Short mmCIF file of N, CA and C in Angstrom, two decimals:
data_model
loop_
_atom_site.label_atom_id
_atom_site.label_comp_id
_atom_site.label_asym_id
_atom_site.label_seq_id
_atom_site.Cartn_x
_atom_site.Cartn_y
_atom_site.Cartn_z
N UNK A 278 15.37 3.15 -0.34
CA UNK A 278 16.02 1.88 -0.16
C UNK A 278 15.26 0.82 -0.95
N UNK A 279 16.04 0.02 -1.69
CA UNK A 279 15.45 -1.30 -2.37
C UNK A 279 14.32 -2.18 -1.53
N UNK A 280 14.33 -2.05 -0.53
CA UNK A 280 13.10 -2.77 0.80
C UNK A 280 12.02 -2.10 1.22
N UNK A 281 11.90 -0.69 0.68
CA UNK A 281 10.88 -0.23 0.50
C UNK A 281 9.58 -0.05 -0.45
N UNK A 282 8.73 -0.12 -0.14
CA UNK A 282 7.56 -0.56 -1.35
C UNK A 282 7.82 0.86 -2.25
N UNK A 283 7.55 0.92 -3.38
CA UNK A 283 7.69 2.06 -4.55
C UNK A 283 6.46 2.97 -3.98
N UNK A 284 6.41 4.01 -2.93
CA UNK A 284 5.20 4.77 -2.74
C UNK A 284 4.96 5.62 -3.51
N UNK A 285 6.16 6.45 -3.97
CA UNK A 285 5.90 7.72 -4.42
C UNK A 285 5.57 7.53 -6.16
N UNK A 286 6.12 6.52 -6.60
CA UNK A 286 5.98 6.17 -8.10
C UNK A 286 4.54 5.60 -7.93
N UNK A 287 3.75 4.97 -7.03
CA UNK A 287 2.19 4.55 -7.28
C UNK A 287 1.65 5.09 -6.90
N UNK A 288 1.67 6.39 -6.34
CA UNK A 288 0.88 7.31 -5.80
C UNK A 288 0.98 8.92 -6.34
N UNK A 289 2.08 8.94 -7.15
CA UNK A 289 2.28 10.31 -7.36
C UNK A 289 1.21 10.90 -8.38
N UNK A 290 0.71 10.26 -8.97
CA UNK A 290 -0.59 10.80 -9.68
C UNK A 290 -1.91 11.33 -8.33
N UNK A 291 -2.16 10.85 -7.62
CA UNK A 291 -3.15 11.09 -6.36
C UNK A 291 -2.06 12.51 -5.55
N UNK A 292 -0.88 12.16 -5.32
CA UNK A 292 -0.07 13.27 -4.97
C UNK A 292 0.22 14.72 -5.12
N UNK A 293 0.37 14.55 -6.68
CA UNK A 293 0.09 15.79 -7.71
C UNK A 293 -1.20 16.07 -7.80
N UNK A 294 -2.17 15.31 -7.75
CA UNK A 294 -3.72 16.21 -7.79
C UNK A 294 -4.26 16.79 -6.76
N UNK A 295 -3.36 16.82 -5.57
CA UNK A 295 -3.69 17.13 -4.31
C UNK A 295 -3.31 18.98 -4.76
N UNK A 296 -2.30 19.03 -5.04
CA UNK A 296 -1.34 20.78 -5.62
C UNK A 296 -1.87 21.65 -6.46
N UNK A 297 -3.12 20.55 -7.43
CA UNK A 297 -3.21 21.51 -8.67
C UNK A 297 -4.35 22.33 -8.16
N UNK A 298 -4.32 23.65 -8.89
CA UNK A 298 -4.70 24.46 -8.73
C UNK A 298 -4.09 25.47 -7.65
N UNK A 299 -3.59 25.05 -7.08
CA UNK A 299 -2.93 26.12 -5.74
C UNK A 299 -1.74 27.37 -6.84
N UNK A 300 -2.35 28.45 -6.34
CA UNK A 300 -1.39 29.42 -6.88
C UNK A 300 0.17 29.29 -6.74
N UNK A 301 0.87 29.99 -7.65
CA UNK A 301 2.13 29.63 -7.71
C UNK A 301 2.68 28.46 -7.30
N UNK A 302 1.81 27.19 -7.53
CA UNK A 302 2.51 25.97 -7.12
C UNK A 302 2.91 25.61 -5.90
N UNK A 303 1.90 26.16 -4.99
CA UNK A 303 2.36 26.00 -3.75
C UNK A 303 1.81 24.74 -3.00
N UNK A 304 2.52 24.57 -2.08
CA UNK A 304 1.87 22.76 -1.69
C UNK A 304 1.40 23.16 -0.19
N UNK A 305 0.12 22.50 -0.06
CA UNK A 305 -1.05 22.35 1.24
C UNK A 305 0.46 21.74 2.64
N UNK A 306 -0.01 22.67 3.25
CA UNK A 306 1.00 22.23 4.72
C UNK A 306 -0.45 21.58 5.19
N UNK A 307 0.41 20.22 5.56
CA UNK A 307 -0.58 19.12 6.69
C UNK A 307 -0.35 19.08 8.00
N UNK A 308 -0.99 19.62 8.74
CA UNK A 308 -0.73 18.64 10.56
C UNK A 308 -0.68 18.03 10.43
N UNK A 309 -0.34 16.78 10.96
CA UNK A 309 -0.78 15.24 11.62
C UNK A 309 -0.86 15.63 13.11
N UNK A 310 -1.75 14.91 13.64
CA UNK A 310 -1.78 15.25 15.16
C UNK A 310 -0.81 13.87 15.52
N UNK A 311 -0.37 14.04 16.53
CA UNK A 311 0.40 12.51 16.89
C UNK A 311 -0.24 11.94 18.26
N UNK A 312 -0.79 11.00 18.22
CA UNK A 312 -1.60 10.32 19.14
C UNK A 312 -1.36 8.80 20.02
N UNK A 313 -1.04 8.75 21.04
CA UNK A 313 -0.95 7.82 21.64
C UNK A 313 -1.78 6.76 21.48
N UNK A 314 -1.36 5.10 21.29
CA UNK A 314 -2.15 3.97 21.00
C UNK A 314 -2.90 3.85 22.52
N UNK A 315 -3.94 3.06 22.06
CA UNK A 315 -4.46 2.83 23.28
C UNK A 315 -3.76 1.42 23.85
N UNK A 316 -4.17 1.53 25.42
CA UNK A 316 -3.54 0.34 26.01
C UNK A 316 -4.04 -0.50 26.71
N UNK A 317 -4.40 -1.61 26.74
CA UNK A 317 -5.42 -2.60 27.17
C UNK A 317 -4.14 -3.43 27.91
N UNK A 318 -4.63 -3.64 29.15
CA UNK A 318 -4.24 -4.33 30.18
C UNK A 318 -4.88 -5.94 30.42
N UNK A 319 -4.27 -6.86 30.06
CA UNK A 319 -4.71 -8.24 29.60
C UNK A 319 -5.11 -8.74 31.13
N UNK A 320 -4.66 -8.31 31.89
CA UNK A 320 -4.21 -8.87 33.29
C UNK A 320 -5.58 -9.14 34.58
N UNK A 321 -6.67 -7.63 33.60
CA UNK A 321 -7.59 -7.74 34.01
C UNK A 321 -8.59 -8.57 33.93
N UNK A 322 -8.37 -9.56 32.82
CA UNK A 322 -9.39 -10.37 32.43
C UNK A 322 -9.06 -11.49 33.77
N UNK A 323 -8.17 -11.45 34.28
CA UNK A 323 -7.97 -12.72 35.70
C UNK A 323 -8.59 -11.82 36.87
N UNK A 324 -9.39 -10.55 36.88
CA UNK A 324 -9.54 -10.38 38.15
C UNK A 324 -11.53 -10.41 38.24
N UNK A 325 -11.53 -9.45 39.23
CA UNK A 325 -13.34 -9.55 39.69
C UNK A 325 -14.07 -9.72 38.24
N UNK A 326 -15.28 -10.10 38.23
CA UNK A 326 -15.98 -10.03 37.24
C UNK A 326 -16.38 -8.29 36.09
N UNK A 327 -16.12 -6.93 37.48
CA UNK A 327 -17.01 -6.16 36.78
C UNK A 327 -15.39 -5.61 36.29
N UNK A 328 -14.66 -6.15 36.75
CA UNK A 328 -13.12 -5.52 36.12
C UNK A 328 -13.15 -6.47 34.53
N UNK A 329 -13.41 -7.24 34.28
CA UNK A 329 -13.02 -8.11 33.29
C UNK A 329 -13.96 -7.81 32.32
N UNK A 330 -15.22 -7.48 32.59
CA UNK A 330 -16.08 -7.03 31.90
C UNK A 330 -15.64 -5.37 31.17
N UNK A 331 -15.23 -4.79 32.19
CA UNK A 331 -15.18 -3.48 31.71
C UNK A 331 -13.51 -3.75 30.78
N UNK A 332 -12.67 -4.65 30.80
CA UNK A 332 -11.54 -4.61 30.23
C UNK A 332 -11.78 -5.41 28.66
N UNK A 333 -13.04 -6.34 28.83
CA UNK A 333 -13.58 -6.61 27.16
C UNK A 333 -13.96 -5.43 26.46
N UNK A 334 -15.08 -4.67 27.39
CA UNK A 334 -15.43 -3.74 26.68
C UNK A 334 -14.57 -2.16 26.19
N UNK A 335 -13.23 -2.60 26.90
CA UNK A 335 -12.31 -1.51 26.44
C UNK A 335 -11.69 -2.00 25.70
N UNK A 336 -11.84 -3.33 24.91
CA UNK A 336 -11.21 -3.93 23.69
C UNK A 336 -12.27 -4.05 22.45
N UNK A 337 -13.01 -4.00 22.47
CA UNK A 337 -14.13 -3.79 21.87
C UNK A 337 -14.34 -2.32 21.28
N UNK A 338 -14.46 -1.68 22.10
CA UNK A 338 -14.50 0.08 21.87
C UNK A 338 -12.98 0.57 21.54
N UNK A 339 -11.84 -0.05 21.77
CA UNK A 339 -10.02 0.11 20.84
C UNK A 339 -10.83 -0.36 19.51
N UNK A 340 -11.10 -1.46 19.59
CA UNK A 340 -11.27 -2.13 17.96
C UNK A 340 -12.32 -1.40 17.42
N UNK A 341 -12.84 -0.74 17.33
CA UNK A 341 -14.15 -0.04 16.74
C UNK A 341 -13.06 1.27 16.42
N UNK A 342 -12.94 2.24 17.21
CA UNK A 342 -12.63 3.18 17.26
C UNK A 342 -11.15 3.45 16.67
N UNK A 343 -10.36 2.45 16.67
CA UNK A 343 -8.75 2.60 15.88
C UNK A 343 -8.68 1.19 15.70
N UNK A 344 -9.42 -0.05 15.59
CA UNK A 344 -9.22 -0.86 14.87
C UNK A 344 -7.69 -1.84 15.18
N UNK A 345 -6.97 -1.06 16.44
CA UNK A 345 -5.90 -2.06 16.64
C UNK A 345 -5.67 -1.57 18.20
N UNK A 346 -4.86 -1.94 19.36
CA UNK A 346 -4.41 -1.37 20.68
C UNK A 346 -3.02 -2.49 21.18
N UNK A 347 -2.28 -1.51 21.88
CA UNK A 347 -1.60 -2.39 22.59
C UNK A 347 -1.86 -2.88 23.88
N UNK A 348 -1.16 -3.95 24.13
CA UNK A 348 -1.68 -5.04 25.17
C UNK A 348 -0.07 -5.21 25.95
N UNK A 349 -0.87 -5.13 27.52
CA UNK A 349 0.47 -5.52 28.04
C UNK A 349 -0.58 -6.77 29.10
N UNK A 350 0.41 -7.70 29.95
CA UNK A 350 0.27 -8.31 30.38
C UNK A 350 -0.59 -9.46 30.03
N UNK A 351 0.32 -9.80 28.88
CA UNK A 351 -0.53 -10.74 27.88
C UNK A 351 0.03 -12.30 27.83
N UNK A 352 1.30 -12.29 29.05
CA UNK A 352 1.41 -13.53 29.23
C UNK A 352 2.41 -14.36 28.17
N UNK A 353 2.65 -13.42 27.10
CA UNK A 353 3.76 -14.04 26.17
C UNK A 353 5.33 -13.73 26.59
N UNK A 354 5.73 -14.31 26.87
CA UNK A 354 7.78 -14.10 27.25
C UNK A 354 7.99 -13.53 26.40
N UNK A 355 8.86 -12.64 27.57
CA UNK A 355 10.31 -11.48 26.70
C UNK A 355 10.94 -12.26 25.52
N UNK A 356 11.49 -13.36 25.77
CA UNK A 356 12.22 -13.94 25.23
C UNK A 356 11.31 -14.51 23.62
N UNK A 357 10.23 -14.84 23.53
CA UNK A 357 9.64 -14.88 22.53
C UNK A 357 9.25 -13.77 21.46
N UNK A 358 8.74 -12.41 22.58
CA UNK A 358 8.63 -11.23 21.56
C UNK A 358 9.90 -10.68 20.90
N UNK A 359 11.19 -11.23 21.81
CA UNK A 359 12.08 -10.40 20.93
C UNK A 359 12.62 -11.55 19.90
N UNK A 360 12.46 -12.60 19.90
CA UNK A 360 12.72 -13.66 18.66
C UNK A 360 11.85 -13.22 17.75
N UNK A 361 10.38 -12.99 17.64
CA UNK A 361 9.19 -12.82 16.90
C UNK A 361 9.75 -11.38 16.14
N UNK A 362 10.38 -10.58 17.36
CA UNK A 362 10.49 -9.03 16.27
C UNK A 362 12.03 -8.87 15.64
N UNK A 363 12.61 -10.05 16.02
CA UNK A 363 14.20 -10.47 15.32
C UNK A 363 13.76 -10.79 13.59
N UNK A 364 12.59 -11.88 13.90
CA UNK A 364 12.40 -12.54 12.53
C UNK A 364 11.36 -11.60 12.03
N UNK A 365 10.90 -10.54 12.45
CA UNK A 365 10.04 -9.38 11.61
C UNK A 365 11.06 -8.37 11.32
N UNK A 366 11.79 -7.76 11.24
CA UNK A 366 13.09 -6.91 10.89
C UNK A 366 13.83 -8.01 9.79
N UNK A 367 13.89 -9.05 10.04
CA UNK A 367 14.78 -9.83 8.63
C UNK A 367 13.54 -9.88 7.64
N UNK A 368 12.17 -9.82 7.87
CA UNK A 368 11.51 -10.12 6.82
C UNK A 368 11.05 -8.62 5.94
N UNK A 369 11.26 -7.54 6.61
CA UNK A 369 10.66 -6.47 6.59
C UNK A 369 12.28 -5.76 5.61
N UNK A 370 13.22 -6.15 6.12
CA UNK A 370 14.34 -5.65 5.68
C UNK A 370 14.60 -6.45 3.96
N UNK A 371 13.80 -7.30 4.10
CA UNK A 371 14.22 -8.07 2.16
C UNK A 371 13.71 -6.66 1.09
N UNK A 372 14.43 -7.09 0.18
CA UNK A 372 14.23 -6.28 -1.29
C UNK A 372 12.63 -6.34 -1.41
N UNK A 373 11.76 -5.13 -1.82
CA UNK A 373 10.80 -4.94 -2.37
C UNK A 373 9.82 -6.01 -2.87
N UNK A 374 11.19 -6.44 -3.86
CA UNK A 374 10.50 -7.25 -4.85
C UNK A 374 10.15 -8.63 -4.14
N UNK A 375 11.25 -9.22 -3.41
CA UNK A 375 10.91 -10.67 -2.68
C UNK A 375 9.58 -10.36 -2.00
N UNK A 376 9.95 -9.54 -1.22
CA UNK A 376 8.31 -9.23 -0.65
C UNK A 376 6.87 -9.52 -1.28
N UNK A 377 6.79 -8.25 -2.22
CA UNK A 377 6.27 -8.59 -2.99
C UNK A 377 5.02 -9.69 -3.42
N UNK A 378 6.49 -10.60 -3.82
CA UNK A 378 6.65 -11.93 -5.18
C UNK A 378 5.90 -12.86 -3.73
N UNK A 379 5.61 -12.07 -2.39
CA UNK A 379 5.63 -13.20 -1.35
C UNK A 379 6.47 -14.78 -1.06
N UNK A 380 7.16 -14.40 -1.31
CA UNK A 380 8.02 -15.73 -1.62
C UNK A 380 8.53 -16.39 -0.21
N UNK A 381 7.57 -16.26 0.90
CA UNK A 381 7.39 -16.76 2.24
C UNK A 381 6.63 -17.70 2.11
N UNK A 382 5.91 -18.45 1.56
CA UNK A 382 5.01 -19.44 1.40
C UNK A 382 4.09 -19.36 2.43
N UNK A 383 3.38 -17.82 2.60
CA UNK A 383 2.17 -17.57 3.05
C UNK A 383 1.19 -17.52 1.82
N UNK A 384 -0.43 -17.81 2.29
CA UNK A 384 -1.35 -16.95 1.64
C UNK A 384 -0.79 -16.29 0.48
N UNK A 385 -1.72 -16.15 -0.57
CA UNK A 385 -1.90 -14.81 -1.20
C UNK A 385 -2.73 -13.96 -0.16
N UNK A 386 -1.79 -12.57 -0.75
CA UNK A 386 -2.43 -11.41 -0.65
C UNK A 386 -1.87 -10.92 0.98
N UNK A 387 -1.02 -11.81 1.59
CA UNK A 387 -0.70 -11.72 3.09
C UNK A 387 0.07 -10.34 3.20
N UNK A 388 0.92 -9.90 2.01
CA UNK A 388 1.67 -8.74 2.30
C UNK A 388 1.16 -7.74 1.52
N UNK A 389 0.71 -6.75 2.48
CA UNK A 389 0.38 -5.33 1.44
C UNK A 389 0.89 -3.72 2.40
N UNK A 390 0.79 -3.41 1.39
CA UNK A 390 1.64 -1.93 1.74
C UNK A 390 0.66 -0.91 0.73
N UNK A 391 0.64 0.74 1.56
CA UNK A 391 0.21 1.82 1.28
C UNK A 391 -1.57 1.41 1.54
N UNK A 392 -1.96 2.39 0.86
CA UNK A 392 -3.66 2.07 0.49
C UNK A 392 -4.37 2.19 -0.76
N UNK A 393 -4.45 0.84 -1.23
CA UNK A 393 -4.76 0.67 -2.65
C UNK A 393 -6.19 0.93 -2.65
N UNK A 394 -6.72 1.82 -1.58
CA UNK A 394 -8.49 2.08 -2.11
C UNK A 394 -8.52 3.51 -2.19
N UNK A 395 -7.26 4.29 -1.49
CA UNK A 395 -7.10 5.50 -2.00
C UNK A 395 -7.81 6.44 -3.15
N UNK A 396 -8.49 7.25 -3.31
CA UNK A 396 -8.82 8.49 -4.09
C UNK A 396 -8.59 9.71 -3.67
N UNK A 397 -8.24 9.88 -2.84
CA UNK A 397 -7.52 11.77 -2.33
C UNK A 397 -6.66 11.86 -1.87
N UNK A 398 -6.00 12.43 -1.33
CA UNK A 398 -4.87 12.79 -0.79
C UNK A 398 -5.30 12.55 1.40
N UNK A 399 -6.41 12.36 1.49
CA UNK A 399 -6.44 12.28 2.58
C UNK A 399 -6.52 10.37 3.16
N UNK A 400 -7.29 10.02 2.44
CA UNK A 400 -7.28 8.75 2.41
C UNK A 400 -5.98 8.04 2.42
N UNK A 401 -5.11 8.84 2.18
CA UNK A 401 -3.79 8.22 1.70
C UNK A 401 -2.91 7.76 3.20
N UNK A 402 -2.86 6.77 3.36
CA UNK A 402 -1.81 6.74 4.78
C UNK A 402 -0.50 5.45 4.39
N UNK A 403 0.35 5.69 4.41
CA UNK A 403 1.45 5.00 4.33
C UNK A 403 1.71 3.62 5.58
N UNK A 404 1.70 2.45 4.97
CA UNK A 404 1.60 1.11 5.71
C UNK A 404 2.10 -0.03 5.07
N UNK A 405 2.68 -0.78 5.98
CA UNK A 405 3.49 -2.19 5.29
C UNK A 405 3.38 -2.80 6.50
N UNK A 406 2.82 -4.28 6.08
CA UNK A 406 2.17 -5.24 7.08
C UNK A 406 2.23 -6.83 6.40
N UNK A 407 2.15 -7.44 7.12
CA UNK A 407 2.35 -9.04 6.77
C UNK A 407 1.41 -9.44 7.72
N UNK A 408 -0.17 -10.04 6.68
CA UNK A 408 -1.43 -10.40 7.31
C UNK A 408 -1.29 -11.97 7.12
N UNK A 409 -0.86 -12.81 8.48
CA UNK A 409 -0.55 -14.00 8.09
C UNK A 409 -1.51 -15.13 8.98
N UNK A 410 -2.55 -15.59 8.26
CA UNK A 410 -3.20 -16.74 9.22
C UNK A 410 -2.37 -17.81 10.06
N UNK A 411 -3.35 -17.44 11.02
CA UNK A 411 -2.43 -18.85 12.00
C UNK A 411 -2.57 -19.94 11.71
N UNK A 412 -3.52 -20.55 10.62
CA UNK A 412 -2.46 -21.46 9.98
C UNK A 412 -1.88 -22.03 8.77
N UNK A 413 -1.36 -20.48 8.18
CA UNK A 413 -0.17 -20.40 7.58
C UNK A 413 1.20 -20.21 8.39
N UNK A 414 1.29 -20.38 10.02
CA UNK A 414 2.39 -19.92 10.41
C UNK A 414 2.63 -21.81 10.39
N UNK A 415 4.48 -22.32 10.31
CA UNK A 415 4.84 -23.57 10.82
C UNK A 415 5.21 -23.40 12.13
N UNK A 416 4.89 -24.57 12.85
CA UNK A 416 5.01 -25.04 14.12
C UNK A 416 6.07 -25.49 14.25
N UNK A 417 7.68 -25.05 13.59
CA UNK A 417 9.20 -25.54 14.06
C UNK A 417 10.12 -24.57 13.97
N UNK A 418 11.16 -25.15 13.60
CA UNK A 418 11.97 -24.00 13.95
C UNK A 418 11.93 -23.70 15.08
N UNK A 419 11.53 -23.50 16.23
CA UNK A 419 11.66 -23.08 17.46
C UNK A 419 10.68 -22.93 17.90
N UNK A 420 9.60 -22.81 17.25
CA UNK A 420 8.25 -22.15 17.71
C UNK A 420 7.33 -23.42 18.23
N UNK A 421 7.98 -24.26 18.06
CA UNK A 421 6.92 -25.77 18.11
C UNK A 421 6.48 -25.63 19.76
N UNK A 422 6.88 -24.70 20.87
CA UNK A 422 6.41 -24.67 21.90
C UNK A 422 5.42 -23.38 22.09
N UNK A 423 5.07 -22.95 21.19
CA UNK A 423 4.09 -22.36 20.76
C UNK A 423 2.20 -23.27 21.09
N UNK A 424 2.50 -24.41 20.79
CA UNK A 424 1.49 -24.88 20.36
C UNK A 424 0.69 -25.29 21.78
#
């Protein structure tokens, strides 16, 4: 699809060097294991002290260990996350190239996709993300009760 970043055309050199040498051209079968995110419960930080303590330090040890977790009871309305993931599906759904060209009047460098530090075939993980400082986000449009 035109809204997808070009993976296989910037990577197919790292792709193909993964094959060579394998007899008769045969290609490496990969597992992926599939693994549940971790889940941090926000809710705990309002209770006893040794609960709130132990619920930092299970955000602390997510972020070390996978670097991201989900969060429930975090106090943000239904009604906001599904506006927030309305306007992430229209931004995610544009042509390649707008993307790209960033033509959101964020930051440079806010949108990147795949892994441009890549050298093997293992390093390689497929990703598209919009890294946007809070304050590059505007405060209207609807969001002005945000603040």
């Amino acid at each position: 699809m035109d809204m997808d970043p070009p993976f296989l055309e910037t990577y197919k050199t790292l792709l193909d060097k993964a094959t060579e040498g394998r007899a008769n051209g045969q290609k490496e079968v990969v597992i992926i294991e599939e693994c549940e995110l971790p889940l941090i419960d926000l809710g705990r930080l309002k209770l006893g002290k040794l609960e709130k303590e132990k619920c930092k330090s299970d955000i602390a040890r997510e972020s070390q260990e996978w670097g991201f977790f989900q969060v429930v009871n975090h106090g943000i309305s239904r009604e906001i996350l599904e506006k927030m993931m309305s306007e992430q599906v229209k931004v995610y759904r544009q042509p390649f190239n707008n993307k790209s060209k960033e033509l959101f009047n964020f930051s440079s460098g806010t949108y990147r996709w795949g892994t441009p530090t890549a050298t093997c075939r293992e390093q390689l993980s497929w990703s598209e993300a919009f890294h946007i400082p809070m304050n590059d986000i505007p405060f209207s449009n609807g969001f002005s009760s945000l603040r």
